XYZ file of C-alpha atoms in Angstrom:
766
model
C -1.300 27.295 -30.581
C -4.310 24.403 -29.227
C -3.548 21.164 -28.878
C -5.973 18.286 -29.602
C -6.980 16.124 -26.809
C -6.215 12.868 -27.631
C -9.151 10.201 -27.465
C -8.060 8.019 -24.959
C -10.330 5.404 -22.197
C -10.000 6.563 -18.852
C -11.023 2.858 -17.094
C -10.522 0.083 -20.136
C -13.037 -2.056 -21.259
C -16.720 -2.682 -19.244
C -16.714 -5.957 -20.520
C -17.138 -9.363 -18.979
C -14.603 -12.505 -19.896
C -16.635 -15.389 -18.682
C -17.327 -16.094 -14.763
C -16.738 -19.318 -13.064
C -18.096 -19.819 -9.575
C -17.233 -22.316 -6.696
C -17.140 -22.501 -2.751
C -14.752 -20.133 -1.523
C -11.914 -21.624 0.144
C -11.490 -23.240 3.350
C -7.456 -22.735 3.860
C -4.934 -20.250 2.099
C -1.271 -21.850 0.240
C -0.663 -25.598 0.641
C 0.175 -27.221 -3.095
C -2.476 -25.337 -5.124
C -0.371 -21.989 -4.126
C 2.975 -24.013 -5.461
C 1.486 -24.861 -8.792
C 0.274 -22.017 -9.613
C 2.791 -19.786 -8.585
C 5.101 -21.823 -10.390
C 3.035 -21.625 -13.353
C 3.148 -17.605 -13.779
C 6.861 -17.828 -13.327
C 7.446 -20.565 -15.730
C 5.048 -18.857 -17.843
C 6.736 -15.598 -17.794
C 10.801 -16.316 -16.985
C 11.552 -19.649 -17.706
C 12.048 -22.555 -15.973
C 15.772 -22.012 -15.654
C 15.837 -18.160 -14.854
C 12.023 -18.817 -12.740
C 14.124 -21.035 -10.108
C 17.382 -19.020 -10.191
C 15.174 -15.808 -9.214
C 12.846 -18.007 -7.096
C 15.813 -19.295 -4.418
C 17.407 -15.497 -4.099
C 14.308 -13.847 -3.456
C 14.400 -12.561 0.586
C 17.765 -14.559 1.042
C 20.205 -12.778 2.668
C 22.911 -12.442 -0.615
C 20.020 -11.987 -2.352
C 16.852 -9.271 -3.661
C 14.554 -7.993 -2.072
C 10.562 -9.426 -2.661
C 9.179 -6.674 -5.081
C 6.142 -7.442 -3.440
C 4.794 -7.019 -0.456
C 7.408 -5.489 2.937
C 6.517 -8.481 4.906
C 9.776 -9.185 7.288
C 12.206 -11.780 6.525
C 12.874 -14.495 9.430
C 16.786 -14.206 10.741
C 17.088 -17.610 8.769
C 15.536 -17.597 5.300
C 14.578 -21.015 4.457
C 16.511 -22.630 1.944
C 13.601 -24.214 0.180
C 12.734 -20.562 -0.620
C 11.419 -18.003 1.304
C 8.796 -16.315 -0.979
C 5.406 -16.837 -1.220
C 2.721 -17.749 -4.218
C 1.920 -13.862 -4.632
C 5.770 -12.968 -4.071
C 6.003 -15.342 -7.264
C 4.014 -13.827 -9.290
C 5.432 -10.323 -8.592
C 8.764 -11.491 -9.703
C 7.115 -13.189 -12.742
C 5.830 -9.947 -13.193
C 9.392 -7.940 -13.034
C 11.603 -10.577 -14.544
C 9.033 -11.072 -17.771
C 10.667 -12.450 -20.458
C 8.162 -9.850 -22.737
C 9.600 -6.728 -23.743
C 8.268 -3.553 -25.295
C 10.486 -2.014 -27.780
C 9.964 1.092 -30.259
C 7.807 -1.456 -33.072
C 5.296 -2.205 -30.170
C 4.513 2.053 -29.674
C 4.778 2.448 -33.784
C 1.741 -0.974 -34.037
C -0.206 0.596 -30.962
C -1.228 4.150 -30.433
C -2.016 5.283 -27.385
C -5.749 5.614 -27.565
C -5.748 1.961 -29.035
C -3.349 1.124 -25.860
C -6.003 2.467 -23.396
C -9.503 0.235 -24.907
C -6.663 -2.777 -23.357
C -7.752 -4.063 -20.046
C -5.577 -3.344 -17.009
C -4.329 -6.952 -16.995
C -3.616 -6.621 -20.982
C -1.737 -3.494 -20.545
C 0.575 -5.462 -17.501
C 0.900 -8.540 -19.503
C 2.692 -6.410 -22.476
C 6.196 -6.452 -21.475
C 8.816 -4.943 -19.947
C 9.479 -1.450 -21.069
C 13.390 -1.112 -22.815
C 14.521 2.335 -23.943
C 13.215 5.756 -23.481
C 10.075 7.271 -24.893
C 8.330 10.026 -25.496
C 4.768 11.348 -26.587
C 4.735 13.868 -28.575
C 1.503 16.670 -28.314
C -0.978 16.137 -31.059
C 0.560 12.717 -31.567
C -0.593 9.188 -30.092
C 2.213 7.303 -30.897
C 5.407 7.053 -28.205
C 8.076 7.522 -30.008
C 12.408 6.865 -29.138
C 14.422 9.310 -26.976
C 17.976 9.361 -25.446
C 18.478 9.590 -22.266
C 20.773 12.723 -22.962
C 17.414 14.499 -24.774
C 14.994 12.966 -22.014
C 16.836 14.312 -19.146
C 17.288 18.156 -21.364
C 13.192 17.538 -22.017
C 12.083 17.170 -18.555
C 14.803 20.257 -17.206
C 13.540 22.450 -19.783
C 10.067 21.893 -18.606
C 10.963 22.433 -15.331
C 12.602 25.762 -15.779
C 9.817 27.338 -18.126
C 7.547 27.104 -14.366
C 7.264 30.008 -12.446
C 7.750 28.823 -9.766
C 8.588 25.164 -8.348
C 5.931 24.846 -6.491
C 3.883 24.270 -10.028
C 5.871 20.808 -9.842
C 4.248 17.539 -8.591
C 7.344 14.464 -7.252
C 5.601 11.677 -6.758
C 7.143 8.265 -5.100
C 5.570 4.414 -5.305
C 7.038 2.603 -2.211
C 8.963 0.190 -4.310
C 12.402 2.370 -4.645
C 14.842 1.792 -2.998
C 16.521 3.551 -0.029
C 19.656 5.307 -1.849
C 16.714 6.295 -4.724
C 14.107 8.085 -2.960
C 16.867 9.804 -0.680
C 18.318 11.456 -3.656
C 14.674 12.111 -5.277
C 14.093 13.761 -2.021
C 17.406 15.509 -2.166
C 16.854 17.073 -6.175
C 13.217 17.759 -5.357
C 14.562 20.142 -2.296
C 17.486 21.548 -4.102
C 14.713 22.077 -7.539
C 12.550 24.005 -4.237
C 9.547 22.837 -3.441
C 7.860 19.839 -0.509
C 5.451 18.967 -3.667
C 6.345 14.645 -2.465
C 3.186 13.066 -2.388
C 3.655 9.576 -2.442
C 1.759 5.918 -2.438
C 1.365 6.112 1.750
C -0.783 9.455 1.140
C -3.416 6.773 -0.456
C -2.477 3.585 2.089
C -0.924 3.488 5.607
C -0.743 7.251 6.293
C -3.908 7.111 9.143
C -1.284 5.018 10.732
C 1.210 7.197 10.553
C -0.857 9.711 11.779
C -2.527 8.573 14.973
C 0.675 5.975 16.174
C 2.648 9.498 16.229
C 0.049 11.422 17.764
C -0.701 8.243 20.435
C 2.904 6.581 21.043
C 5.295 8.942 19.085
C 6.481 7.654 16.251
C 4.670 6.877 12.582
C 5.443 2.683 12.952
C 4.636 -0.205 14.120
C 5.849 -1.207 17.255
C 6.888 -5.507 17.106
C 9.297 -7.488 15.435
C 8.794 -10.753 13.491
C 9.975 -13.066 16.421
C 7.067 -11.212 18.762
C 4.764 -13.413 16.861
C 6.415 -16.744 18.693
C 5.830 -14.962 22.092
C 2.179 -13.541 21.121
C -0.897 -14.768 23.343
C -2.908 -12.943 21.508
C -3.071 -11.805 17.486
C -5.980 -9.522 16.614
C -6.200 -9.601 12.633
C -8.409 -6.554 11.710
C -9.079 -4.290 8.401
C -6.379 -7.285 6.606
C -7.120 -10.297 4.493
C -2.766 -11.778 4.632
C -3.918 -14.640 2.854
C -4.127 -12.453 -0.695
C -2.176 -9.424 0.221
C 1.167 -10.379 2.804
C 0.727 -14.656 2.249
C 4.128 -15.022 4.481
C 2.635 -13.275 7.508
C 0.451 -16.366 7.677
C 4.018 -18.657 8.972
C 4.055 -15.929 11.643
C 0.463 -16.744 12.899
C 1.561 -20.783 12.372
C 4.022 -20.216 14.513
C 1.859 -18.490 16.882
C -0.630 -20.869 17.093
C 1.754 -23.455 17.534
C 3.098 -21.821 20.851
C -0.057 -21.914 21.868
C -1.373 -18.025 21.002
C -4.744 -17.497 19.607
C -6.334 -15.386 16.714
C -8.953 -13.019 16.444
C -9.837 -12.100 13.007
C -12.009 -8.367 12.402
C -13.425 -8.250 9.040
C -16.273 -7.977 7.273
C -15.336 -10.946 4.647
C -13.992 -13.783 6.134
C -11.033 -14.728 4.398
C -9.505 -18.055 3.249
C -6.217 -17.104 4.977
C -7.644 -16.970 8.334
C -9.455 -19.834 8.313
C -7.112 -22.656 8.159
C -2.713 -22.289 6.767
C -1.370 -25.642 5.096
C 2.280 -24.043 4.776
C 3.910 -26.192 1.444
C 7.363 -26.900 3.151
C 5.642 -29.325 5.626
C 4.565 -32.467 5.300
C 0.983 -31.341 7.005
C 0.800 -28.568 4.434
C 1.432 -31.373 1.529
C -0.964 -33.935 2.891
C -2.701 -33.093 6.241
C -4.943 -30.170 7.161
C -2.790 -27.416 8.223
C -3.041 -25.258 10.874
C -6.207 -23.444 11.809
C -5.871 -19.963 12.361
C -8.132 -17.812 13.760
C -9.699 -18.863 16.776
C -13.106 -16.074 16.632
C -14.140 -14.246 13.567
C -15.883 -10.790 14.392
C -17.951 -9.878 10.828
C -18.076 -6.434 11.600
C -20.013 -4.419 9.814
C -17.692 -2.113 6.611
C -15.928 0.684 9.775
C -17.892 0.140 12.735
C -14.957 -1.685 13.960
C -14.513 2.018 16.549
C -17.916 0.915 17.935
C -16.644 -2.917 17.816
C -13.403 -1.851 20.024
C -15.462 0.589 22.189
C -18.162 -1.705 23.221
C -14.840 -4.242 24.289
C -12.915 -2.020 25.635
C -16.597 -1.561 28.361
C -16.695 -4.676 28.907
C -13.373 -5.538 29.951
C -13.932 -2.123 32.162
C -16.770 -3.356 33.815
C -14.175 -7.078 34.864
C -11.628 -4.563 35.452
C -13.480 -2.280 38.242
C -14.542 -5.981 39.656
C -11.632 -7.719 39.881
C -8.905 -5.060 39.177
C -6.949 -7.118 37.705
C -8.023 -7.031 33.863
C -6.317 -3.446 32.701
C -2.283 -2.937 33.483
C -2.553 -0.266 35.649
C 0.985 0.517 36.758
C 1.950 0.936 32.892
C -1.372 2.941 32.553
C -0.136 4.550 35.509
C 3.759 5.196 34.415
C 3.488 5.419 30.951
C 0.359 7.015 29.783
C -2.032 10.081 29.845
C -5.644 10.234 29.298
C -6.844 6.871 31.230
C -9.917 8.710 33.339
C -11.088 10.536 30.134
C -11.590 7.735 28.394
C -13.588 5.924 30.563
C -15.626 8.750 30.771
C -15.983 8.917 27.026
C -16.851 4.659 27.178
C -19.561 5.257 29.501
C -20.855 8.008 27.243
C -22.473 5.050 24.950
C -24.601 2.018 26.067
C -23.330 -1.855 24.744
C -27.042 -1.951 23.530
C -26.214 0.843 21.091
C -22.862 0.067 19.989
C -23.591 -4.179 19.049
C -25.962 -2.481 17.347
C -24.045 -0.568 15.342
C -21.246 -3.132 14.575
C -23.765 -5.989 13.510
C -21.438 -8.206 15.926
C -23.216 -11.481 17.836
C -22.696 -10.276 21.546
C -22.061 -14.129 22.873
C -18.881 -13.745 20.377
C -17.692 -10.160 21.642
C -18.111 -12.096 25.228
C -15.444 -14.505 24.035
C -13.797 -12.102 22.932
C -13.447 -9.945 26.239
C -12.718 -13.015 28.301
C -9.719 -14.213 25.902
C -8.294 -10.653 26.063
C -9.088 -10.213 30.195
C -6.464 -13.117 30.457
C -3.371 -11.918 28.279
C -1.265 -8.867 28.015
C 0.764 -10.162 25.482
C -1.470 -8.707 22.497
C -0.285 -7.885 19.022
C -2.743 -5.833 16.701
C -2.188 -6.255 12.960
C -4.561 -3.836 10.253
C -4.031 -2.820 7.284
C -6.176 -0.426 4.863
C -9.350 -1.915 5.773
C -8.600 0.356 8.870
C -6.911 3.383 7.726
C -9.264 4.309 4.412
C -12.251 5.695 5.728
C -12.654 9.541 6.843
C -12.126 8.274 10.167
C -9.007 5.776 9.503
C -6.755 7.667 12.047
C -9.416 7.400 15.616
C -10.019 3.793 13.610
C -5.707 2.759 14.539
C -5.995 5.038 18.447
C -8.782 3.197 18.705
C -6.714 -0.084 18.742
C -3.821 1.850 20.557
C -6.303 2.390 23.438
C -6.688 -1.153 23.894
C -2.951 -1.892 23.830
C -2.752 0.400 26.288
C -5.436 -0.650 28.577
C -3.312 -4.194 28.382
C -0.125 -2.831 28.875
C 0.601 -4.641 25.228
C 3.312 -2.234 24.076
C 7.039 -2.403 24.557
C 7.188 -5.613 25.425
C 7.708 -9.101 23.969
C 4.767 -10.443 22.054
C 2.883 -7.145 22.337
C 2.378 -3.894 20.721
C 1.765 -2.129 16.967
C 1.548 -3.901 13.933
C 0.831 -1.592 10.243
C 1.353 -4.142 7.348
C 2.403 -2.174 4.917
C 1.716 -3.016 1.265
C 4.590 -2.540 -0.490
C 8.360 -3.576 0.239
C 9.934 -0.049 0.807
C 7.113 2.895 1.199
C 7.943 2.883 4.827
C 12.080 3.249 4.069
C 10.570 6.315 1.311
C 9.460 8.149 4.151
C 12.081 7.423 6.234
C 15.079 8.576 4.110
C 13.077 11.694 3.748
C 10.045 11.366 1.040
C 7.272 13.211 2.591
C 5.224 17.034 1.897
C 5.294 17.564 5.385
C 8.368 20.110 6.716
C 10.344 18.814 8.909
C 12.901 21.525 10.440
C 15.420 18.940 11.891
C 15.637 17.445 8.601
C 16.192 20.538 6.543
C 19.087 21.330 8.518
C 20.812 18.088 8.612
C 20.343 18.447 4.490
C 21.605 22.046 4.738
C 24.511 20.999 7.088
C 25.426 18.146 4.522
C 25.029 19.166 1.264
C 25.815 23.082 2.054
C 21.755 24.491 0.105
C 19.144 25.630 2.347
C 15.685 23.087 1.559
C 12.564 25.019 1.229
C 10.366 25.668 4.731
C 7.024 25.710 2.556
C 4.417 22.739 3.139
C 4.406 20.552 0.158
C 1.148 19.060 -1.618
C 0.100 15.200 -0.856
C -1.277 13.592 -2.871
C -5.301 14.667 -2.912
C -4.492 18.259 -3.279
C -1.983 17.248 -5.633
C -4.159 16.222 -8.254
C -6.453 19.274 -7.153
C -3.479 20.906 -8.053
C -2.906 19.416 -11.376
C -6.549 19.484 -12.426
C -6.946 23.645 -11.729
C -3.357 24.324 -13.638
C -1.871 24.931 -10.651
C 0.300 22.452 -11.192
C 1.824 21.911 -15.024
C 4.957 18.785 -14.489
C 4.403 15.735 -12.788
C 7.170 13.063 -12.237
C 6.391 9.791 -10.935
C 9.016 7.509 -9.722
C 7.653 4.165 -10.282
C 3.603 3.784 -9.577
C 0.401 3.580 -11.388
C -0.902 6.946 -9.955
C -4.126 7.233 -12.238
C -4.882 3.835 -11.463
C -3.730 3.749 -7.687
C -5.616 7.386 -6.642
C -9.225 8.247 -6.225
C -11.839 9.478 -8.755
C -10.763 7.817 -11.590
C -12.072 10.332 -14.400
C -11.008 13.532 -12.015
C -7.612 12.203 -11.787
C -7.187 11.766 -15.272
C -8.079 15.375 -16.499
C -5.450 16.112 -13.630
C -2.287 14.726 -15.618
C -3.581 15.589 -19.165
C -3.520 19.447 -17.795
C -0.067 19.137 -16.984
C 2.271 20.599 -19.561
C 4.478 17.594 -18.899
C 4.263 13.817 -17.085
C 6.837 11.218 -16.635
C 7.534 8.090 -15.309
C 10.057 5.878 -13.926
C 9.003 2.648 -14.446
C 9.365 -1.018 -15.489
C 6.330 -1.934 -17.527
C 3.676 -0.030 -18.820
C 0.243 0.981 -17.321
C -2.127 2.740 -17.835
C -1.075 6.756 -16.609
C 1.493 6.395 -19.218
C -1.768 6.475 -21.890
C -3.886 8.929 -20.136
C -1.002 11.655 -19.819
C -0.101 15.089 -20.173
C 0.606 16.921 -23.573
C 4.232 15.768 -23.643
C 5.161 12.295 -21.944
C 7.938 10.672 -20.956
C 8.594 6.784 -20.166
C 11.942 6.747 -18.404
C 12.415 2.364 -17.782
C 14.576 1.428 -15.096
C 15.828 -1.634 -13.875
C 13.659 -3.815 -11.593
C 14.769 -5.374 -7.801
C 15.626 -8.670 -9.423
C 18.166 -6.828 -12.259
C 22.047 -6.985 -11.705
C 23.037 -3.528 -11.505
C 26.867 -3.078 -12.065
C 29.161 0.105 -12.643
C 32.595 -0.239 -14.011
C 32.039 -3.658 -13.961
C 31.292 -3.898 -10.155
C 27.731 -5.148 -8.868
C 25.948 -2.469 -6.998
C 23.359 -3.310 -3.898
C 20.398 -1.430 -2.827
C 19.096 -1.354 0.772
C 15.059 -1.665 1.528
C 13.394 -1.044 5.101
C 10.359 -3.800 6.043
C 7.242 -2.992 7.681
C 8.832 -3.974 10.878
C 11.330 -1.319 10.671
C 14.618 -2.903 9.559
C 16.789 -1.838 6.879
C 18.988 -4.655 5.293
C 20.317 -5.076 1.258
C 19.061 -6.034 -1.508
C 21.303 -7.072 -4.773
C 19.976 -8.033 -8.302
C 21.081 -11.170 -9.962
C 18.752 -10.930 -13.090
C 20.305 -10.370 -16.446
C 18.750 -6.619 -17.097
C 15.625 -6.828 -19.579
C 17.759 -4.402 -21.931
C 21.087 -2.933 -22.253
C 19.453 0.371 -22.314
C 18.435 0.651 -18.468
C 19.265 2.686 -16.325
C 18.682 2.688 -12.655
C 16.610 4.544 -10.609
C 19.349 6.656 -8.534
C 21.084 7.520 -12.083
C 17.990 8.506 -13.997
C 17.685 10.971 -10.840
C 20.928 12.111 -11.195
C 20.517 12.607 -15.290
C 17.681 14.753 -14.258
C 19.600 17.068 -11.809
C 22.066 17.284 -13.618
C 20.397 18.911 -16.272
C 18.694 20.561 -14.845
C 21.107 22.539 -12.626
C 24.412 22.702 -16.038
C 26.965 21.641 -13.435
C 25.483 25.137 -11.064
C 25.109 22.757 -8.141
C 26.828 22.732 -4.721
C 26.074 18.956 -5.191
C 27.909 16.868 -8.188
C 24.207 15.184 -8.542
C 26.056 12.895 -11.579
C 28.515 11.515 -9.357
C 26.342 10.929 -6.350
C 24.228 9.016 -8.671
C 26.611 6.705 -9.280
C 28.063 6.224 -6.171
C 25.614 3.954 -4.221
C 27.909 4.121 -1.198
C 28.231 7.480 -1.005
C 24.630 7.966 -0.823
C 24.378 5.589 2.156
C 27.256 7.504 3.535
C 24.987 10.768 2.794
C 21.791 9.048 4.117
C 24.062 7.855 7.627
C 24.611 11.771 8.253
C 21.202 13.164 7.572
C 18.784 10.330 8.508
C 18.776 9.247 12.244
C 19.806 5.320 13.040
C 21.323 5.005 9.254
C 24.943 5.762 10.951
C 27.325 3.572 9.294
C 24.749 2.244 7.002
C 27.162 0.175 4.608
C 28.900 -1.849 7.151
C 24.663 -2.128 8.996
C 22.927 -3.545 5.947
C 24.737 -7.038 5.098
C 23.482 -10.221 6.478
C 20.343 -9.834 7.951
C 20.664 -5.704 8.572
C 19.445 -3.715 11.276
C 16.987 -1.853 13.571
C 16.174 1.156 13.134
C 15.462 3.095 16.907
C 11.516 2.582 17.386
C 11.048 4.897 21.167
C 7.795 2.403 22.097
C 9.606 -0.099 22.294
C 11.510 1.484 24.832
C 8.949 2.606 26.413
C 10.226 6.549 25.823
C 7.081 8.411 24.544
C 9.361 11.820 26.229
C 8.376 13.590 22.882
C 4.508 13.454 23.714
C 2.465 15.334 25.983
C 3.517 15.187 30.067
C 6.173 12.388 28.506
C 3.450 9.945 28.152
C 1.158 7.674 25.220
C -1.456 8.947 24.549
C -5.186 7.598 24.962
C -7.659 8.496 22.589
C -11.448 9.591 23.206
C -12.387 8.840 19.178
C -16.149 9.901 18.012
C -17.878 7.057 16.457
C -17.894 7.015 12.689
C -21.212 8.632 10.923
C -22.441 6.812 7.774
C -25.999 8.049 7.110
C -27.886 6.223 4.313
C -31.109 6.193 2.669
C -33.582 3.141 2.427
C -31.605 2.140 -1.235
C -27.887 2.952 -0.137
C -25.205 0.802 0.218
C -21.776 1.112 1.823
C -18.903 -0.060 -0.271
C -15.715 -1.335 0.637
C -12.792 -1.905 -2.501
C -10.865 -4.742 -2.504
C -8.367 -6.900 -4.336
C -8.352 -9.632 -6.271
C -5.792 -13.072 -5.133
C -4.444 -12.420 -8.399
C -3.430 -8.913 -7.840
C -1.296 -7.086 -6.158
C -2.235 -3.237 -5.720
C -3.400 -1.893 -9.308
C -1.319 -4.801 -11.116
C -3.684 -7.652 -12.355
C -1.461 -10.826 -11.724
C -4.577 -12.693 -13.866
C -8.454 -13.073 -13.582
C -8.960 -15.713 -10.814
C -9.895 -15.319 -7.163
C -9.380 -18.154 -6.042
C -10.032 -18.023 -2.129
C -13.238 -16.425 -3.044
C -14.177 -19.001 -5.506
C -14.461 -16.766 -8.240
C -12.496 -17.035 -11.527
C -11.828 -15.419 -14.988
C -13.703 -12.094 -14.077
C -12.933 -8.561 -12.172
C -15.890 -7.063 -12.848
C -17.916 -7.885 -9.706
C -20.061 -7.365 -6.463
C -20.181 -9.257 -3.724
C -23.601 -8.664 -1.410
C -25.490 -9.942 1.108
C -28.980 -12.151 -0.052
C -30.871 -10.496 1.471
C -29.591 -6.916 0.005
C -29.945 -9.062 -3.176
C -33.450 -9.696 -2.506
C -34.870 -6.758 -1.315
C -33.994 -5.154 -4.863
C -35.209 -8.228 -6.544
C -31.769 -9.470 -7.701
C -30.540 -12.725 -8.633
C -27.273 -14.019 -9.181
C -25.516 -12.307 -12.419
C -27.999 -9.714 -12.857
C -25.653 -7.054 -14.002
C -25.611 -3.574 -12.189
C -23.970 0.282 -12.239
C -23.361 1.438 -8.481
C -23.368 5.489 -8.063
C -21.929 7.232 -5.417
C -23.342 10.575 -5.388
C -21.283 13.778 -3.235
C -21.330 17.402 -3.092
C -23.843 16.616 -5.691
C -22.085 15.297 -8.559
C -22.345 11.774 -10.005
C -20.014 9.003 -10.121
C -20.953 5.649 -11.634
C -19.450 2.362 -12.190
C -21.422 0.184 -14.925
C -21.470 -3.123 -15.563
C -20.918 -5.247 -12.714
C -22.100 -8.905 -12.074
C -23.839 -9.146 -8.423
C -22.530 -12.296 -6.307
C -23.932 -13.697 -3.753
C -21.411 -13.560 -0.661
C -21.329 -14.045 2.937
C -20.941 -10.020 4.040
C -22.967 -8.061 6.717
C -26.533 -7.124 5.585
C -26.009 -2.917 3.950
C -22.358 -3.568 3.248
C -20.797 -4.493 -0.618
C -17.384 -4.976 -2.043
C -15.860 -4.682 -5.020
C -12.549 -4.885 -6.310
C -10.376 -1.712 -7.002
C -8.988 0.109 -9.580
C -12.268 -0.478 -11.609
C -14.506 1.243 -8.285
C -12.073 3.823 -7.779
C -14.054 5.877 -10.171
C -16.601 6.468 -7.263
C -14.447 7.685 -4.491
C -15.368 11.106 -4.373
C -11.591 13.206 -4.187
C -12.123 15.653 -1.810
C -13.476 12.963 0.350
C -10.788 11.261 2.525
C -9.247 10.865 6.090
C -8.855 13.906 8.910
C -5.559 14.376 9.397
C -4.197 11.947 7.202
C -5.907 12.964 3.547
C -6.519 9.138 3.253
C -9.209 8.756 0.382
C -12.655 6.823 1.583
C -11.779 3.923 -0.284
C -13.154 1.554 1.946
C -16.396 3.421 3.126
C -18.261 5.090 0.190
C -22.245 5.089 -0.316
C -23.446 4.144 -3.232
C -26.576 2.933 -4.541
C -27.085 0.390 -7.544
C -29.459 0.216 -10.617
C -29.917 -2.750 -12.823
C -27.879 -2.413 -16.050
C -30.684 -3.401 -19.175
C -27.735 -2.732 -21.480
């Protein structure tokens, strides 16, 4: 029997909401941030609940922020250890608004899909399991047991376990992620794509190949001791605001900050710490000492010319590079110098677009110091050469001997609260023989040894009908992934899509033939079993594991924790005919952690060690132990320059977040620090590029990308003149993800090229 395809909107409305412009801000945080944060939480949660939640967030006996993964200080502030966007994240999760069966009876998925992502997200918390049946456009209530049986039935109908995709978002706890990965392997596949595939996978690959671990090497206290912090391809004022406190301490201790980015962001100009008098009534702290406005994805050319100039000084003085460190701990130094000699300084300066006098200033700063931290985010990772971007950062640190010592090292800044922990406890599509052996020893079954699918290849498999069941542990897969229309077709091809979620999002609406929404407890909510509160553990972006204990009343009595949902599915699938007692394991978090301690190195005695401020996982770079790498040494890399051949009328687009946004969650319609209010359909453009195309402020354009002969279009965006390198433009995601081709991604990491998309523009007259 053929099933009628639902008439849903993949992108939502393309209407404008009433733009207002101001001059970009000259500082971040301060009292305006406090005011906005409180407005958000009070509106969503009420005053009493808001204050109770805010004072418990990121405290040792409280819950971890559901936003970014920036670490907590050893002694969190009693005034509150949260930022503006952390408060917004809490407000989104703990909102008093609720979605029930009456809501879904009133609104069809076709109608809801025509709402904006902002409207969808503001609908409220999901309160009971819902099912969308074939040939239906309304979700209906379903019991938990019937939901589990439906998933089990569809999984049993597959010809092979590899026809199922199991996606993981970075919001999940270590316990949930470990149990999820365990079930997927017991089911028989390694198809475990996760959100890391779309953001920091390039970091993991590059760091593993050069330093032997796919994580950063610094701790929070290293910022106090750093002489120089380089912030590359990152906007901490919006995406990781608590990082500004660490940068402030660095400056107060005499350190310098170098920012490298196509946009000059307010958060790196000046920081007004609202917990200090000078942050309230004073001028705050000036952060960036030198800003290098590099062209999009020309970081390699910039870093190469910096290294060349440092090499000239070192040849003259022999005290610029740390030769003792290089000789003792690295491999490939001479090859790197020969590689740098193949480029001229003039060529590299022209490519990166940065004034030579500013580059020389940075070179003089770096020449005298060796306590150097390099921080980065998606501005480096989401390119065809994303892995090389990070390797070039490592080159600079190795030349200076700036790893494995206080105040120095690598700092990939993760964008989700436990995305690093998910990977640590086993969420990966790669096969680890060592991990499989430990799982078999601990649980008594043999995990599959066939490589699984990552995100881009999972989408391709679903689109081709080679994968028929899609299960997501959190996240908004459709809006997060590249090539929105292609991804939508992939999801709609599935026989079943399942989303374990706290809030409604577009992936629930552009769904498979049958779709399940399984509502779960939020990070901030009390999790009781037999009258006793339970806690989870999470890992921050610097490799520290600590507990997180919710304390707010759950949005509904019908919510179930993520581990128990996973256990319910596993129990229904195996019918108690499996060596693992899934139901018992899923309800006993301490037992899960005991098993994690057996399977995952560094988690031994995790139940005891995770209390208080937690514990750091092993990190070979901190110990200068590179024995797993060739010759037992850290590796220099000879990286090619990126290749961007643009026609006369083409521009290079990077997707960015607004200030009222975290990943695909839209908190509001303002981008306060950039001076853009009440509008998301905008494109930032250099005035010279506007003049060349006879464009004026607020003209409406379409953006078009053309890859492999296929045209993709993002329609109706307002042109905003902005300080951005000529030939470059910027616009918000997820609205412009439609332009990112699914089959163009970073070498080795397969991360989508969301930060360097070749586009042309056309005036829109409609």
